[in-house]
Structure formats: structure tokens, C-alpha cells
Short mmCIF file of C-alpha atoms in Angstrom, two decimals:
data_model
loop_
_atom_site.label_atom_id
_atom_site.label_comp_id
_atom_site.label_asym_id
_atom_site.label_seq_id
_atom_site.Cartn_x
_atom_site.Cartn_y
_atom_site.Cartn_z
CA UNK A 9 -91.95 126.01 -64.96
CA UNK A 10 -91.33 128.47 -67.83
CA UNK A 11 -93.62 131.83 -67.25
CA UNK A 12 -95.54 132.97 -70.28
CA UNK A 13 -94.04 136.56 -71.34
CA UNK A 14 -97.25 137.67 -72.57
CA UNK A 15 -98.34 140.30 -69.94
CA UNK A 16 -94.89 141.79 -70.23
CA UNK A 17 -95.09 141.85 -74.02
CA UNK A 18 -98.83 143.58 -73.60
CA UNK A 19 -97.39 145.96 -71.45
CA UNK A 20 -94.32 147.02 -73.89
CA UNK A 21 -96.94 146.99 -76.74
CA UNK A 22 -99.11 149.44 -74.71
CA UNK A 23 -96.20 151.68 -73.92
CA UNK A 24 -95.31 151.79 -77.49
CA UNK A 25 -98.72 152.90 -78.27
CA UNK A 26 -98.32 155.66 -75.92
CA UNK A 27 -95.02 157.11 -77.31
CA UNK A 28 -96.70 156.68 -80.87
CA UNK A 29 -99.57 158.74 -79.74
CA UNK A 30 -97.61 161.32 -78.13
CA UNK A 31 -95.62 161.39 -81.58
CA UNK A 32 -98.62 161.73 -83.74
CA UNK A 33 -100.81 164.17 -81.51
CA UNK A 34 -98.99 166.30 -79.24
CA UNK A 35 -96.00 167.69 -81.28
CA UNK A 36 -97.91 171.09 -82.19
CA UNK A 37 -98.37 171.45 -78.07
CA UNK A 38 -95.11 170.69 -77.72
CA UNK A 39 -93.33 173.04 -79.96
CA UNK A 40 -95.53 175.85 -78.25
CA UNK A 41 -94.48 174.68 -75.06
CA UNK A 42 -90.77 174.67 -76.26
CA UNK A 43 -91.28 178.24 -77.55
CA UNK A 44 -92.33 179.34 -73.82
CA UNK A 45 -89.55 177.47 -72.44
CA UNK A 46 -86.86 178.81 -74.63
CA UNK A 47 -87.97 182.42 -74.39
CA UNK A 48 -87.84 182.31 -70.63
CA UNK A 49 -84.72 180.74 -70.59
CA UNK A 50 -83.07 182.93 -73.29
CA UNK A 51 -84.31 186.12 -71.29
CA UNK A 52 -82.45 184.90 -68.38
CA UNK A 53 -85.63 183.69 -66.75
CA UNK A 54 -86.51 179.74 -65.39
CA UNK A 55 -88.73 177.44 -65.95
CA UNK A 56 -90.16 176.40 -62.90
CA UNK A 57 -91.13 172.77 -62.79
CA UNK A 58 -93.76 171.04 -60.13
CA UNK A 59 -95.43 167.86 -59.42
CA UNK A 60 -96.86 165.87 -56.45
CA UNK A 61 -96.69 162.44 -55.77
CA UNK A 62 -95.25 159.85 -58.82
CA UNK A 63 -95.63 163.31 -60.57
CA UNK A 64 -92.00 164.13 -59.03
CA UNK A 65 -90.53 161.89 -61.84
CA UNK A 66 -90.82 163.93 -64.74
CA UNK A 67 -89.97 166.95 -62.58
CA UNK A 68 -86.29 165.32 -61.94
CA UNK A 69 -86.25 163.91 -65.79
CA UNK A 70 -86.25 167.31 -66.76
CA UNK A 71 -83.10 168.46 -64.88
CA UNK A 72 -80.92 167.48 -63.35
CA UNK A 73 -79.59 164.34 -65.25
CA UNK A 74 -77.60 163.43 -67.98
CA UNK A 75 -78.70 164.79 -71.06
CA UNK A 76 -80.30 167.88 -69.43
CA UNK A 77 -79.11 171.58 -68.81
CA UNK A 78 -79.86 174.81 -66.49
CA UNK A 79 -82.97 177.10 -66.69
CA UNK A 80 -85.14 174.53 -65.72
CA UNK A 81 -86.06 175.25 -62.06
CA UNK A 82 -87.31 172.09 -60.22
CA UNK A 83 -89.53 172.74 -56.99
CA UNK A 84 -90.45 169.25 -55.70
CA UNK A 85 -91.89 169.43 -52.01
CA UNK A 86 -90.93 166.59 -49.89
CA UNK A 87 -94.04 166.35 -47.98
CA UNK A 88 -95.75 165.86 -50.96
CA UNK A 89 -93.42 163.27 -52.61
CA UNK A 90 -91.11 161.64 -50.10
CA UNK A 91 -93.36 158.55 -49.57
CA UNK A 92 -90.74 155.97 -50.04
CA UNK A 93 -91.62 154.42 -46.30
CA UNK A 94 -95.23 153.88 -47.49
CA UNK A 95 -96.44 153.85 -43.91
CA UNK A 96 -94.96 155.47 -41.02
CA UNK A 97 -93.66 158.74 -41.09
CA UNK A 98 -93.41 160.35 -44.33
CA UNK A 99 -95.70 158.00 -45.70
CA UNK A 100 -98.09 157.36 -48.45
CA UNK A 101 -101.39 158.62 -46.48
CA UNK A 102 -99.63 161.71 -45.48
CA UNK A 103 -98.61 162.58 -48.98
CA UNK A 104 -101.81 161.79 -50.47
CA UNK A 105 -103.95 163.85 -47.84
CA UNK A 106 -101.77 167.11 -48.36
CA UNK A 107 -101.90 167.26 -52.02
CA UNK A 108 -105.62 167.51 -51.82
CA UNK A 109 -105.41 170.59 -49.01
CA UNK A 110 -106.20 173.47 -50.76
CA UNK A 111 -103.98 176.93 -50.06
CA UNK A 112 -100.98 174.75 -49.57
CA UNK A 113 -99.70 175.66 -53.28
CA UNK A 114 -99.74 179.36 -52.24
CA UNK A 115 -97.80 178.29 -49.11
CA UNK A 116 -95.21 176.60 -51.41
CA UNK A 117 -94.62 179.50 -53.92
CA UNK A 118 -94.51 181.87 -51.12
CA UNK A 119 -90.82 180.59 -50.51
CA UNK A 120 -89.82 181.79 -54.17
CA UNK A 121 -89.22 184.89 -55.83
CA UNK A 122 -90.22 184.85 -59.42
CA UNK A 123 -89.01 187.19 -62.09
CA UNK A 124 -90.64 188.85 -65.42
CA UNK A 125 -89.39 186.07 -67.75
CA UNK A 126 -90.42 182.99 -65.77
CA UNK A 127 -92.77 180.66 -66.78
CA UNK A 128 -94.31 177.50 -64.90
CA UNK A 129 -94.56 173.59 -66.31
CA UNK A 130 -96.87 171.57 -63.98
CA UNK A 131 -97.18 167.56 -64.07
CA UNK A 132 -99.85 165.70 -62.91
CA UNK A 133 -101.59 162.56 -64.09
CA UNK A 134 -104.91 163.45 -62.76
CA UNK A 135 -104.74 167.29 -63.10
CA UNK A 136 -107.33 167.76 -60.25
CA UNK A 137 -105.69 167.51 -57.10
CA UNK A 138 -106.02 170.98 -55.18
CA UNK A 139 -102.05 171.32 -54.80
CA UNK A 140 -101.51 171.56 -58.53
CA UNK A 141 -104.45 173.68 -59.16
CA UNK A 142 -103.52 176.02 -56.49
CA UNK A 143 -100.02 176.41 -58.01
CA UNK A 144 -101.28 176.79 -61.72
CA UNK A 145 -103.50 179.45 -60.41
CA UNK A 146 -101.07 181.22 -58.56
CA UNK A 147 -98.40 181.12 -61.37
CA UNK A 148 -100.94 182.46 -63.64
CA UNK A 149 -101.87 185.45 -61.06
CA UNK A 150 -98.32 186.12 -61.11
CA UNK A 151 -98.15 186.65 -64.81
CA UNK A 152 -96.09 183.54 -65.56
CA UNK A 153 -97.44 181.31 -68.70
CA UNK A 154 -98.38 177.88 -67.62
CA UNK A 155 -97.65 174.38 -69.12
CA UNK A 156 -99.83 171.50 -68.20
CA UNK A 157 -98.48 168.18 -68.45
CA UNK A 158 -101.28 165.73 -67.96
CA UNK A 159 -103.39 162.79 -68.74
CA UNK A 160 -106.24 164.55 -70.78
CA UNK A 161 -108.12 161.25 -70.60
CA UNK A 162 -107.70 160.67 -66.79
CA UNK A 163 -108.30 164.47 -66.05
CA UNK A 164 -111.63 164.36 -67.87
CA UNK A 165 -112.79 161.20 -66.27
CA UNK A 166 -111.96 162.94 -62.47
CA UNK A 167 -114.03 165.33 -61.04
CA UNK A 168 -112.88 168.73 -60.12
CA UNK A 169 -111.77 168.76 -56.27
CA UNK A 170 -110.65 172.55 -56.06
CA UNK A 171 -113.14 174.75 -55.12
CA UNK A 172 -112.80 176.90 -58.13
CA UNK A 173 -113.86 174.42 -59.93
CA UNK A 174 -111.34 173.84 -62.52
CA UNK A 175 -109.21 171.11 -63.60
CA UNK A 176 -105.38 171.67 -64.57
CA UNK A 177 -106.14 171.71 -68.29
CA UNK A 178 -108.43 174.77 -67.57
CA UNK A 179 -105.81 176.68 -66.07
CA UNK A 180 -103.28 176.23 -68.69
CA UNK A 181 -102.04 178.16 -71.74
CA UNK A 182 -100.59 174.91 -73.15
CA UNK A 183 -101.70 171.74 -72.50
CA UNK A 184 -99.48 168.21 -73.51
CA UNK A 185 -101.33 165.03 -73.14
CA UNK A 186 -98.84 162.44 -72.13
CA UNK A 187 -101.66 160.10 -73.37
CA UNK A 188 -102.26 157.52 -70.86
CA UNK A 189 -105.61 156.26 -70.21
CA UNK A 190 -108.26 157.18 -67.53
CA UNK A 191 -107.22 154.94 -64.78
CA UNK A 192 -103.69 154.71 -65.55
CA UNK A 193 -102.82 151.10 -65.70
CA UNK A 194 -102.31 149.40 -69.18
CA UNK A 195 -102.38 145.64 -68.60
CA UNK A 196 -105.39 143.13 -67.61
CA UNK A 197 -104.15 139.88 -66.42
CA UNK A 198 -106.17 137.05 -66.77
CA UNK A 199 -107.62 136.04 -63.09
CA UNK A 200 -106.76 139.27 -61.44
CA UNK A 201 -109.59 141.92 -60.86
CA UNK A 202 -107.51 145.13 -61.41
CA UNK A 203 -105.35 146.11 -64.40
CA UNK A 204 -101.31 146.61 -63.74
CA UNK A 205 -98.64 148.65 -65.27
CA UNK A 206 -98.86 152.43 -65.13
CA UNK A 207 -98.58 154.05 -68.64
CA UNK A 208 -98.21 157.77 -67.14
CA UNK A 209 -94.66 157.42 -66.50
CA UNK A 210 -93.69 156.41 -70.18
CA UNK A 211 -95.93 159.48 -71.24
CA UNK A 212 -94.31 161.62 -68.77
CA UNK A 213 -90.64 160.77 -69.96
CA UNK A 214 -91.57 160.97 -73.64
CA UNK A 215 -92.72 164.35 -73.40
CA UNK A 216 -89.97 165.64 -71.11
CA UNK A 217 -87.33 164.29 -73.48
CA UNK A 218 -88.85 165.47 -76.79
CA UNK A 219 -89.42 169.16 -75.27
CA UNK A 220 -85.95 169.01 -73.68
CA UNK A 221 -84.41 168.28 -77.26
CA UNK A 222 -86.60 171.13 -78.71
CA UNK A 223 -85.52 173.75 -76.28
CA UNK A 224 -81.87 172.67 -76.34
CA UNK A 225 -81.91 173.22 -80.21
CA UNK A 226 -83.70 176.24 -80.05
CA UNK A 227 -81.26 178.18 -77.47
CA UNK A 228 -78.70 176.93 -79.59
CA UNK A 229 -80.18 178.47 -82.70
CA UNK A 230 -80.56 181.55 -80.70
CA UNK A 231 -76.74 181.66 -79.89
CA UNK A 232 -77.38 180.46 -76.56
CA UNK A 233 -76.13 176.86 -76.64
CA UNK A 234 -76.74 175.16 -73.07
CA UNK A 235 -74.13 173.49 -70.60
CA UNK A 236 -75.30 169.91 -70.98
CA UNK A 237 -74.85 167.51 -68.23
CA UNK A 238 -72.74 164.79 -70.25
CA UNK A 239 -71.56 161.59 -69.62
CA UNK A 240 -67.78 160.37 -69.14
CA UNK A 241 -68.48 157.56 -71.25
CA UNK A 242 -69.14 160.18 -74.31
CA UNK A 243 -66.36 162.82 -73.51
CA UNK A 244 -64.08 161.34 -70.91
CA UNK A 245 -64.13 161.48 -67.15
CA UNK A 246 -62.25 164.24 -66.95
CA UNK A 247 -64.18 166.24 -69.18
CA UNK A 248 -67.32 165.15 -67.96
CA UNK A 249 -66.66 166.33 -64.26
CA UNK A 250 -65.40 169.39 -65.54
CA UNK A 251 -68.39 170.25 -67.21
CA UNK A 252 -70.83 169.02 -64.22
CA UNK A 253 -69.07 171.62 -62.25
CA UNK A 254 -69.45 174.15 -65.06
CA UNK A 255 -73.40 173.26 -65.62
CA UNK A 256 -73.91 173.46 -61.57
CA UNK A 257 -72.24 176.74 -61.22
CA UNK A 258 -74.49 178.04 -64.09
CA UNK A 259 -77.54 176.55 -62.47
CA UNK A 260 -76.27 177.83 -59.12
CA UNK A 261 -76.36 181.32 -60.74
CA UNK A 262 -79.50 180.80 -62.57
CA UNK A 263 -81.29 180.23 -59.15
CA UNK A 264 -79.31 182.07 -56.77
CA UNK A 265 -82.01 184.74 -56.58
CA UNK A 266 -85.30 183.01 -56.53
CA UNK A 267 -84.54 182.07 -53.02
CA UNK A 268 -84.70 185.59 -51.54
CA UNK A 269 -83.54 188.21 -54.45
CA UNK A 270 -85.53 190.85 -55.83
CA UNK A 271 -85.34 189.47 -59.48
CA UNK A 272 -86.36 192.59 -61.15
CA UNK A 273 -89.87 192.85 -59.23
CA UNK A 274 -91.07 194.09 -55.60
CA UNK A 275 -90.16 191.50 -53.18
CA UNK A 276 -93.24 192.55 -51.15
CA UNK A 277 -95.64 191.46 -53.99
CA UNK A 278 -94.21 187.71 -53.46
#
């Protein structure tokens, strides 16, 4: 029996529509966010990245991977993201519980030292769980510009959970809409009660890489071209390996002070 490809084609069409909406509606927001990122990186600061659950995906899409460069600092809390076993130790239930524990965000950020040129980018499809609001409010309190990357439709359809009554879009200096629908899943299958095929990953990837390209162009224009992780297929294995080492060394130097240095501010205030 030959499978009917219609559900797969439906998903691809809806995924294309998400990318098209990002292109048609979010370029101004991406430009504003890229300006913040480029200003931070050019001044020797960092763009800190945070996401819980599956919003870890765009954090790692930003850095490190091929076509990426230092200046972005991933903050991925394993207790909120390492739920591969699904059940048992480090399971999905625990992660989903912890992302709703108010005050946990401040505990996470207490482990880092932030500098005067730093900024913060927070990824969340829903934009309402307590930990992401904690992180956004704490970043703002420390004087960092906050960029929210979120499904605005899903966020507005969700009730605020944080005691402040705020959603992520209420805490951000710039909001980029990933243009995935409320509920996330895109495809309705005949005879199946619930839709399948989430779209947020498509929106996140489109936004992250468009933003990354724009930041790279702006840094290069300012005379600070970034070291980019580049495949050996493009430049040869030896050159690629050497570039990886230099890129990782550059990243290490940029983030070294985050883990205990003063970074030009009073450490006692952290």
C-alpha cells in the first residue's frame, strides 16, 4: 500500500508559510535585535541566550554550530532541558514542573557575572512560564536589554503564570515573533482528534539564522569580522580544524570572566 503524502505536504506548506510570515512581518524587529547584539559583541560584551524545554533548540542553533561565531553565550540549565529519558530520572515531568517554579530563574543567573555591555535573548514558544519571566525581569534589573523570541499568538492565548502578571512580551525591549500558531501543531489528520507537527522550531530556526547573518554583516562592517565555525567541505579539513580551535579559544576568552570574574562591575552586586 502506498502512503498518501498529503499530511507531509500540508506540514511543509504550513512551515513555508511560517518562514514567509517571518520575512514579511519581522524584519524590523530582527534589525533592532541585531543592532543590540552587534553593539554588545563589538564592545566586548556578550549576548546571553536562555531557553527552557524545547526552546533549548534555538539557543544551540545560535552557537555553537557551523556558520556560527563567538559573542553569544548559551545558558542551558540541564534540569529544564535534559528530558531525553522522558520518564524516570531527568524526565519530562520534572522539567515541566521546574520551569513553573518562580524564583528559579534568579537562582540560575546568580551563577554568572554580567558586564556593562551585555544583552539577553530569551527563547520561549509560550512566553508565560515562571522561569523565563524570572530571567527576563532579572536581566532588566541588571540593566541588560532583553530580546524576546516568542510565538506572539501562543503567548497572547496563554494566561500569565508569573506573580508579576507579565508575559515575556511585556518584559522585552524587542520582541521577535516566530509566527507559529497558538497550540504550535500545524497539521490536522482525518480521524485524529489532535493536530500534529509543531511549527515553532521552524520559526525559531528562521529567526535565529536571519539574525545571526545580520549580526555577522554588521560586525564585519565595523571592522570586527567574527571567527566563524566553518565546515571542511568548504575550506578543507586542516583549515576547518584550525579555525575551530581559534574560534573556541576566542569564545573561551570572551566568557572566561562570566564564571567568576568581575567584568568591570562590583561582583558583590551579582
